PDB file of C-alpha atoms in Angstrom:
ATOM      1  CA  MET C   6       0.099  -0.063   0.228  1.00 51.00           C
ATOM      2  CA  ARG C   7       3.189   2.834   0.964  1.00 46.00           C
ATOM      3  CA  MET C   8       4.828   2.267  -1.661  1.00 46.00           C
ATOM      4  CA  ARG C   9       1.614   2.399  -3.944  1.00 46.00           C
ATOM      5  CA  TYR C  10       1.195   5.358  -2.766  1.00 41.00           C
ATOM      6  CA  TRP C  11       4.103   7.081  -3.835  1.00 40.00           C
ATOM      7  CA  SER C  12       4.918   5.304  -7.256  1.00 40.00           C
ATOM      8  CA  SER C  13       1.095   7.283  -7.686  1.00 37.00           C
ATOM      9  CA  ALA C  14       2.162  10.622  -6.111  1.00 35.00           C
ATOM     10  CA  LEU C  15       5.383  10.487  -7.641  1.00 35.00           C
ATOM     11  CA  ILE C  16       4.015  10.049 -10.971  1.00 37.00           C
ATOM     12  CA  LEU C  17       1.615  13.150 -10.083  1.00 34.00           C
ATOM     13  CA  ALA C  18       4.449  14.886  -9.441  1.00 36.00           C
ATOM     14  CA  LEU C  19       5.913  14.186 -13.121  1.00 35.00           C
ATOM     15  CA  SER C  20       3.121  15.081 -13.976  1.00 34.00           C
ATOM     16  CA  CYS C  21       3.043  18.169 -13.432  1.00 36.00           C
ATOM     17  CA  ILE C  22       6.594  19.936 -13.888  1.00 36.00           C
ATOM     18  CA  ALA C  23       5.702  17.988 -17.504  1.00 36.00           C
ATOM     19  CA  ALA C  24       2.362  20.151 -17.665  1.00 38.00           C
ATOM     20  CA  ALA C  25       5.110  23.282 -16.345  1.00 43.00           C
ATOM     21  CA  ALA C  26       7.099  22.446 -18.714  1.00 44.00           C
ATOM     22  CA  GLN C  27       5.132  23.053 -21.340  1.00 51.00           C
ATOM     23  CA  PRO C  28       5.851  25.350 -24.193  1.00 61.00           C
ATOM     24  CA  ALA C  29       3.644  28.974 -24.251  1.00 79.00           C
ATOM     25  CA  ASN C  30       4.535  29.280 -27.591  1.00 94.00           C
ATOM     26  CA  TRP C  31       5.291  33.245 -27.458  1.00 97.00           C
ATOM     27  CA  ARG C  32       5.204  35.597 -30.066  1.00 97.00           C
ATOM     28  CA  ARG C  33       5.502  39.065 -30.133  1.00 97.00           C
ATOM     29  CA  TYR C  34       2.151  40.969 -30.807  1.00 97.00           C
ATOM     30  CA  VAL C  35       2.574  44.294 -32.806  1.00 98.00           C
ATOM     31  CA  VAL C  36      -0.081  47.077 -33.149  1.00 98.00           C
ATOM     32  CA  PRO C  37      -0.464  48.135 -36.637  1.00 97.00           C
ATOM     33  CA  GLU C  38      -1.436  51.201 -36.382  1.00 97.00           C
ATOM     34  CA  THR C  39       0.785  52.639 -32.825  1.00 97.00           C
ATOM     35  CA  GLY C  40       4.167  50.557 -33.090  1.00 97.00           C
ATOM     36  CA  ALA C  41       3.187  48.751 -29.738  1.00 98.00           C
ATOM     37  CA  SER C  42       4.608  46.169 -28.549  1.00 98.00           C
ATOM     38  CA  VAL C  43       4.046  42.503 -25.985  1.00 98.00           C
ATOM     39  CA  ASP C  44       5.385  39.026 -26.069  1.00 98.00           C
ATOM     40  CA  ILE C  45       1.429  37.139 -26.151  1.00 98.00           C
ATOM     41  CA  PRO C  46       1.224  33.677 -25.099  1.00 98.00           C
ATOM     42  CA  LEU C  47      -0.226  31.884 -27.992  1.00 95.00           C
ATOM     43  CA  SER C  48      -1.154  28.404 -26.520  1.00 96.00           C
ATOM     44  CA  ILE C  49      -2.834  29.832 -23.369  1.00 97.00           C
ATOM     45  CA  PHE C  50      -4.882  32.308 -26.119  1.00 97.00           C
ATOM     46  CA  THR C  51      -5.963  30.503 -28.893  1.00 97.00           C
ATOM     47  CA  GLU C  52      -8.929  32.481 -28.913  1.00 97.00           C
ATOM     48  CA  ASP C  53      -9.244  35.853 -31.059  1.00 96.00           C
ATOM     49  CA  ALA C  54     -11.515  38.445 -28.762  1.00 97.00           C
ATOM     50  CA  GLY C  55     -11.490  41.308 -31.819  1.00 97.00           C
ATOM     51  CA  LYS C  56     -10.049  44.774 -31.335  1.00 97.00           C
ATOM     52  CA  PRO C  57     -11.362  46.370 -28.112  1.00 97.00           C
ATOM     53  CA  GLU C  58     -13.294  48.648 -27.632  1.00 94.00           C
ATOM     54  CA  THR C  59     -11.247  51.902 -27.487  1.00 96.00           C
ATOM     55  CA  GLY C  60      -8.373  52.646 -29.340  1.00 97.00           C
ATOM     56  CA  TYR C  61      -6.083  50.336 -31.677  1.00 98.00           C
ATOM     57  CA  GLY C  62      -5.156  46.357 -30.835  1.00 98.00           C
ATOM     58  CA  ALA C  63      -6.968  42.512 -30.266  1.00 98.00           C
ATOM     59  CA  ARG C  64      -8.051  41.167 -27.161  1.00 98.00           C
ATOM     60  CA  PHE C  65      -7.722  37.207 -26.773  1.00 98.00           C
ATOM     61  CA  LEU C  66      -9.187  34.619 -24.305  1.00 98.00           C
ATOM     62  CA  THR C  67      -8.415  31.689 -23.486  1.00 98.00           C
ATOM     63  CA  SER C  68     -10.299  28.392 -24.847  1.00 97.00           C
ATOM     64  CA  ASP C  69     -12.337  27.878 -21.607  1.00 97.00           C
ATOM     65  CA  ARG C  70     -12.946  31.911 -21.601  1.00 97.00           C
ATOM     66  CA  ARG C  71     -12.369  31.830 -18.111  1.00 97.00           C
ATOM     67  CA  ALA C  72      -9.863  34.239 -19.492  1.00 98.00           C
ATOM     68  CA  ASN C  73      -8.552  37.207 -21.470  1.00 98.00           C
ATOM     69  CA  LEU C  74      -5.931  39.964 -23.059  1.00 98.00           C
ATOM     70  CA  THR C  75      -6.704  43.259 -23.989  1.00 98.00           C
ATOM     71  CA  VAL C  76      -3.572  44.119 -25.818  1.00 98.00           C
ATOM     72  CA  GLN C  77      -5.067  48.715 -27.020  1.00 98.00           C
ATOM     73  CA  SER C  78      -3.015  51.268 -27.386  1.00 98.00           C
ATOM     74  CA  VAL C  79      -5.860  54.575 -26.551  1.00 98.00           C
ATOM     75  CA  SER C  80      -4.717  58.806 -26.752  1.00 97.00           C
ATOM     76  CA  ASN C  81      -3.355  59.046 -23.456  1.00 97.00           C
ATOM     77  CA  GLU C  82      -5.210  62.830 -23.986  1.00 94.00           C
ATOM     78  CA  GLY C  83      -1.853  64.429 -23.487  1.00 96.00           C
ATOM     79  CA  LEU C  84      -2.360  63.585 -20.075  1.00 97.00           C
ATOM     80  CA  ALA C  85       1.171  62.500 -17.565  1.00 97.00           C
ATOM     81  CA  PRO C  86       0.061  59.063 -16.005  1.00 98.00           C
ATOM     82  CA  ALA C  87      -0.860  59.539 -13.387  1.00 97.00           C
ATOM     83  CA  ARG C  88      -4.160  61.812 -14.085  1.00 97.00           C
ATOM     84  CA  PHE C  89      -4.673  59.654 -17.009  1.00 97.00           C
ATOM     85  CA  PHE C  90      -4.708  57.386 -14.036  1.00 97.00           C
ATOM     86  CA  ALA C  91      -7.307  59.280 -11.813  1.00 96.00           C
ATOM     87  CA  ALA C  92      -9.521  60.179 -14.888  1.00 95.00           C
ATOM     88  CA  LYS C  93     -10.306  56.157 -15.465  1.00 92.00           C
ATOM     89  CA  ASN C  94     -12.021  56.433 -12.046  1.00 91.00           C
ATOM     90  CA  PRO C  95     -10.412  53.474 -10.581  1.00 92.00           C
ATOM     91  CA  PRO C  96     -10.938  51.684  -8.037  1.00 90.00           C
ATOM     92  CA  SER C  97     -11.145  52.741  -4.459  1.00 89.00           C
ATOM     93  CA  ASP C  98     -10.142  49.076  -3.843  1.00 91.00           C
ATOM     94  CA  ILE C  99      -7.481  48.308  -5.833  1.00 96.00           C
ATOM     95  CA  VAL C 100      -4.732  46.488  -3.969  1.00 96.00           C
ATOM     96  CA  TYR C 101      -0.960  46.992  -5.700  1.00 96.00           C
ATOM     97  CA  LYS C 102      -0.761  50.555  -7.768  1.00 97.00           C
ATOM     98  CA  LYS C 103       1.932  52.244  -9.663  1.00 97.00           C
ATOM     99  CA  VAL C 104       2.960  55.221 -10.837  1.00 97.00           C
ATOM    100  CA  THR C 105       5.517  56.457 -12.650  1.00 97.00           C
ATOM    101  CA  ASP C 106       6.417  59.432 -14.927  1.00 97.00           C
ATOM    102  CA  ARG C 107       6.129  56.779 -17.962  1.00 97.00           C
ATOM    103  CA  PHE C 108       3.685  53.479 -16.715  1.00 97.00           C
ATOM    104  CA  PHE C 109       1.206  52.893 -14.748  1.00 98.00           C
ATOM    105  CA  VAL C 110      -0.305  49.704 -13.142  1.00 98.00           C
ATOM    106  CA  ALA C 111      -3.150  48.414 -10.956  1.00 98.00           C
ATOM    107  CA  SER C 112      -4.621  45.067 -10.429  1.00 97.00           C
ATOM    108  CA  SER C 113      -7.465  44.462  -7.422  1.00 97.00           C
ATOM    109  CA  ILE C 114     -10.146  41.336  -7.215  1.00 96.00           C
ATOM    110  CA  ARG C 115     -13.062  41.709  -9.018  1.00 95.00           C
ATOM    111  CA  ASN C 116     -15.655  38.714  -8.258  1.00 95.00           C
ATOM    112  CA  ASN C 117     -13.212  36.828  -7.574  1.00 97.00           C
ATOM    113  CA  MET C 118     -10.876  37.384 -11.211  1.00 97.00           C
ATOM    114  CA  ILE C 119      -7.384  39.278 -11.125  1.00 98.00           C
ATOM    115  CA  TRP C 120      -7.555  41.971 -13.004  1.00 97.00           C
ATOM    116  CA  TYR C 121      -4.337  43.476 -14.546  1.00 98.00           C
ATOM    117  CA  ASN C 122      -3.880  47.482 -15.938  1.00 97.00           C
ATOM    118  CA  ARG C 123      -0.245  48.695 -17.445  1.00 98.00           C
ATOM    119  CA  CYS C 124      -0.219  51.134 -19.465  1.00 98.00           C
ATOM    120  CA  ASN C 125       3.495  52.220 -20.531  1.00 98.00           C
ATOM    121  CA  PHE C 126       3.066  55.671 -22.056  1.00 98.00           C
ATOM    122  CA  ALA C 127       5.207  57.281 -25.618  1.00 96.00           C
ATOM    123  CA  GLY C 128       4.174  59.996 -27.793  1.00 95.00           C
ATOM    124  CA  GLN C 129       0.430  60.769 -27.276  1.00 96.00           C
ATOM    125  CA  TYR C 130      -0.488  57.011 -27.104  1.00 98.00           C
ATOM    126  CA  ALA C 131      -0.837  54.430 -23.348  1.00 98.00           C
ATOM    127  CA  HIS C 132       0.456  51.938 -24.692  1.00 98.00           C
ATOM    128  CA  CYS C 133      -1.834  49.111 -22.102  1.00 98.00           C
ATOM    129  CA  VAL C 134      -2.202  45.189 -21.572  1.00 98.00           C
ATOM    130  CA  LEU C 135      -5.066  44.433 -19.591  1.00 98.00           C
ATOM    131  CA  ILE C 136      -5.099  40.766 -18.125  1.00 98.00           C
ATOM    132  CA  ASN C 137      -8.071  39.267 -16.101  1.00 98.00           C
ATOM    133  CA  TYR C 138      -8.078  35.600 -14.389  1.00 98.00           C
ATOM    134  CA  PRO C 139      -9.195  33.618 -12.272  1.00 98.00           C
ATOM    135  CA  ALA C 140      -7.667  34.816  -8.749  1.00 97.00           C
ATOM    136  CA  ALA C 141      -7.957  30.603  -7.316  1.00 97.00           C
ATOM    137  CA  GLU C 142      -4.905  30.626 -10.653  1.00 97.00           C
ATOM    138  CA  LYS C 143      -3.199  33.170  -9.323  1.00 97.00           C
ATOM    139  CA  ARG C 144       0.412  31.222  -8.883  1.00 97.00           C
ATOM    140  CA  GLN C 145      -0.103  30.319 -12.207  1.00 97.00           C
ATOM    141  CA  TRP C 146      -0.624  33.493 -13.905  1.00 98.00           C
ATOM    142  CA  ASP C 147       2.077  35.321 -11.886  1.00 97.00           C
ATOM    143  CA  GLY C 148       4.925  34.211 -13.791  1.00 97.00           C
ATOM    144  CA  ILE C 149       2.585  34.923 -17.492  1.00 98.00           C
ATOM    145  CA  VAL C 150       1.888  38.412 -16.314  1.00 98.00           C
ATOM    146  CA  THR C 151       4.744  39.351 -15.438  1.00 97.00           C
ATOM    147  CA  ARG C 152       6.807  38.100 -19.436  1.00 98.00           C
ATOM    148  CA  ILE C 153       3.440  39.906 -21.076  1.00 98.00           C
ATOM    149  CA  SER C 154       4.453  43.147 -18.206  1.00 98.00           C
ATOM    150  CA  ASN C 155       7.591  43.019 -19.034  1.00 97.00           C
ATOM    151  CA  THR C 156       7.635  42.916 -22.431  1.00 98.00           C
ATOM    152  CA  LEU C 157       4.974  45.860 -23.478  1.00 98.00           C
ATOM    153  CA  ALA C 158       6.852  48.116 -25.668  1.00 97.00           C
ATOM    154  CA  SER C 159       6.035  50.845 -27.918  1.00 89.00           C
ATOM    155  CA  ARG C 160       8.419  52.018 -30.976  1.00 79.00           C
TER     156      ARG C 160
END
């Protein structure tokens, strides 16, 4: 009995390691109109969800639609990141926020979903990534969100 338990535990552990090691098939997405770009894991965000409601870019969904990603360039209205962010009337219960003279990042939880927004400012645009994913899966998403955020760039 004890041997069967260890054998099952070892198989489970190895299958988790193998699943985590699978490549996410990262590709560079470029917003054609603005030149903003970001790395996107195409094996995770497999569905095209069309254009964002405003600005330029694209929206992507996971195949089960439990998570989504928007890559978007919008007019920054001539505002610095702090003023632009404030003008969007963010919720008061933000868990994480960082604002500099070149970008802002904000994240929180709503309806058991983590929302994460980052906007880099360049010229007349705010180049943004907006990611929503299940809060219960935070650890699995941390590395993905970090790479997407860190690779957001403008021309």
